[in-house]
Coordinates of C-alpha atoms in Angstrom, one line a residue:
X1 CA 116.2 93.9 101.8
X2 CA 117.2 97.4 102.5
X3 CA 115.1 100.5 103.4
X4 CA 115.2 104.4 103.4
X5 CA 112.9 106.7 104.1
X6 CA 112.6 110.5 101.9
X7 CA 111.0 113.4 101.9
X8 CA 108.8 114.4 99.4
X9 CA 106.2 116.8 98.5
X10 CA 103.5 114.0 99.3
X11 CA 104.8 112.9 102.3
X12 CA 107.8 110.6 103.8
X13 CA 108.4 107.6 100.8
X14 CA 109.7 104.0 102.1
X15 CA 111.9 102.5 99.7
X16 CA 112.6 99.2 99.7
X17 CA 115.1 97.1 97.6
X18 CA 118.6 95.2 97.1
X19 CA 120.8 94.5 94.6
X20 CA 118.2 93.5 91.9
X21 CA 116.3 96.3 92.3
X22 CA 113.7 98.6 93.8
X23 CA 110.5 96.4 95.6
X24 CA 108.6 98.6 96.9
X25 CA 108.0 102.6 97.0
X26 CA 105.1 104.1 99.8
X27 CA 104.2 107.3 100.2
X28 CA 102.5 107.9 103.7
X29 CA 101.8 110.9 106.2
X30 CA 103.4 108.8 109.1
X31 CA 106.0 110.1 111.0
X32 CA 108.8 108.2 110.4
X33 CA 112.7 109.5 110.5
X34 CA 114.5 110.2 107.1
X35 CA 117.3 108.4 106.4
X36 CA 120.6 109.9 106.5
X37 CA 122.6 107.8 104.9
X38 CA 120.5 105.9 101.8
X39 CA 122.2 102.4 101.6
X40 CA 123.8 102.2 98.1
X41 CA 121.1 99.9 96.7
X42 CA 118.7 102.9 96.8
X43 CA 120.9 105.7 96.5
X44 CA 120.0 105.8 92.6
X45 CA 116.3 105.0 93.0
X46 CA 116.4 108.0 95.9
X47 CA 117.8 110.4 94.0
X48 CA 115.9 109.7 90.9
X49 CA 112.6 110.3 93.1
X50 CA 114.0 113.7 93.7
X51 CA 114.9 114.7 91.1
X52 CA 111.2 113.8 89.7
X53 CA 109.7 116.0 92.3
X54 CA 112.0 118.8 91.4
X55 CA 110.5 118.5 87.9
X56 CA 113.9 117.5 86.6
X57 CA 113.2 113.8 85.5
X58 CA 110.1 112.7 83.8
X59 CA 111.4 109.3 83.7
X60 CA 113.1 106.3 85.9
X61 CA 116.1 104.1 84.6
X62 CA 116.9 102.2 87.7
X63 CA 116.3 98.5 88.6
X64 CA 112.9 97.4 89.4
X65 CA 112.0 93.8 91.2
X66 CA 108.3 94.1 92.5
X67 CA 106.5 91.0 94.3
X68 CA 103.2 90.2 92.5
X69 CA 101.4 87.0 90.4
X70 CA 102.3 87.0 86.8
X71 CA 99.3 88.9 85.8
X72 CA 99.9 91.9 88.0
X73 CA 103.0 92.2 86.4
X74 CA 101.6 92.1 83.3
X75 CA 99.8 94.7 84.1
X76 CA 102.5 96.6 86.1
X77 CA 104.6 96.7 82.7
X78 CA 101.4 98.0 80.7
X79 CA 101.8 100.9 83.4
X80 CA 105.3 101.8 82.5
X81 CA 104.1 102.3 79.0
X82 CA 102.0 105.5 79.6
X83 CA 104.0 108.2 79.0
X84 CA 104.8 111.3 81.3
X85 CA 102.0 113.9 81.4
X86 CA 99.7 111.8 79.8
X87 CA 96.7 109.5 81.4
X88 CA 94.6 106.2 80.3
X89 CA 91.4 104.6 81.3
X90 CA 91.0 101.2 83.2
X91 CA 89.3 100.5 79.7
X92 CA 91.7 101.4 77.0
X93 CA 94.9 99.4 80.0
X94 CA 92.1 96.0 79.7
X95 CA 92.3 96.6 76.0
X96 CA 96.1 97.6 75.9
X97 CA 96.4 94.0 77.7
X98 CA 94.6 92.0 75.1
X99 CA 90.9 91.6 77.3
X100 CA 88.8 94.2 78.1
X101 CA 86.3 92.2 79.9
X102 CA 89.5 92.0 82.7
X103 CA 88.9 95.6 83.3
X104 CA 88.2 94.9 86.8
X105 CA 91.4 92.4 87.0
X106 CA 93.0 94.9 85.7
X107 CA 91.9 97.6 88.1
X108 CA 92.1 95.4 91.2
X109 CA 96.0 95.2 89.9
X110 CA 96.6 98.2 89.0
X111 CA 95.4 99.1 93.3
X112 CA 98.0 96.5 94.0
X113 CA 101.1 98.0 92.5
X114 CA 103.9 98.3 95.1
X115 CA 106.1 100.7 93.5
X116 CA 104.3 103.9 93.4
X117 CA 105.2 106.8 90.7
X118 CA 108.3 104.5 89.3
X119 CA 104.9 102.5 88.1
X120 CA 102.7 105.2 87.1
X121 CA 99.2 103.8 88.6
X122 CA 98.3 107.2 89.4
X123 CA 98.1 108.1 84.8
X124 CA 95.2 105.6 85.1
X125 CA 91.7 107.4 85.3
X126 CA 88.0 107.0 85.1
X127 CA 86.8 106.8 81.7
X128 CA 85.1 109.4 82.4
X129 CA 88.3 111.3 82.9
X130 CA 87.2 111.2 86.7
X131 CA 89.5 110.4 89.5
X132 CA 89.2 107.1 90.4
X133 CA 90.8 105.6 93.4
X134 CA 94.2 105.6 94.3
X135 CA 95.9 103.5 97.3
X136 CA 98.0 106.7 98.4
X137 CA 94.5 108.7 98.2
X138 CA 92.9 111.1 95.7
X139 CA 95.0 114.1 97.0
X140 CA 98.3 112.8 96.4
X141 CA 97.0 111.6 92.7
X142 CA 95.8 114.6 92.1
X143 CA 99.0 116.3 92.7
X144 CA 100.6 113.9 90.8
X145 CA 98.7 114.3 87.3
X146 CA 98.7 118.1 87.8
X147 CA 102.7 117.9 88.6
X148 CA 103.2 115.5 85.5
X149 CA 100.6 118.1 83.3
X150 CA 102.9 120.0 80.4
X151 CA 99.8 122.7 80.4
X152 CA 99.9 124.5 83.2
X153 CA 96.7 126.5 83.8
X154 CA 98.3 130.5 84.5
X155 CA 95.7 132.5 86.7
X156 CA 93.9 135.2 85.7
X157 CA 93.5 137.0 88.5

């Protein structure tokens, strides 16, 4: 396995993949030194990510190849289907997955996912349309959906 680290808006992102694909994307606040030179099994994944941060890509077409059971992959594929700038509840994802009494299954996987934004856990919400929790933290998924949002709100002041 090969690793990089980036810099992003939300903090320094450890990618972690090889040749059949991206494992594992975390966003933290730790210091850690950015990598110069992005070994060529990331280079797409990396500049992919930055180009999504520079609101220039709404969408990731490099290979993925996370560790999880089969039903967290299940799940993990339901993900991929919520499109940019929209959101779902851990309800209507239980019911996308045929079960909607695996809600908390489904949640539990969803908290699992190892490749952050590339997997969009963060377009899954409360269905109360609150905030619900988020491995990287409620700040960086709020940044997120409001970075994803095709309304933005203008000021009027």
């Amino acid at each position: 396995m090969e690793m990089a680290f980036i810099h992003t808006p939300l903090g320094v992102a450890k990618l972690i993949g090889d040749s059949n694909g991206l494992s594992e994307i975390k966003v933290t606040d730790a210091e850690e030194t950015i990598t110069t030179v992005i070994p060529q099994n990331l280079k797409i994944a990396a500049e992919q990510l930055q180009q999504y941060f520079a609101g220039t890509r709404n969408n990731f077409d490099f290979g993925l190849n996370p560790r999880g059971t089969d039903f967290q992959k299940r799940v993990w594929e339901a993900l991929l289907l919520i499109p940019y700038g929209k959101t779902v509840s851990y309800m209507d994802l239980s019911k996308t997955l045929g079960d909607v009494k695996a809600i908390r299954a489904v949640a539990a996987a969803n908290g699992k996912n190892p490749l952050w934004i590339v997997v969009p856990c963060h377009r899954v919400i409360g269905s109360d349309g609150s905030l619900t929790g988020y491995a990287g933290g409620l700040h960086r998924k709020k940044w997120l959906l409001d970075h994803e949002n095709p309304v933005k709100q203008q000021s009027l002041f």
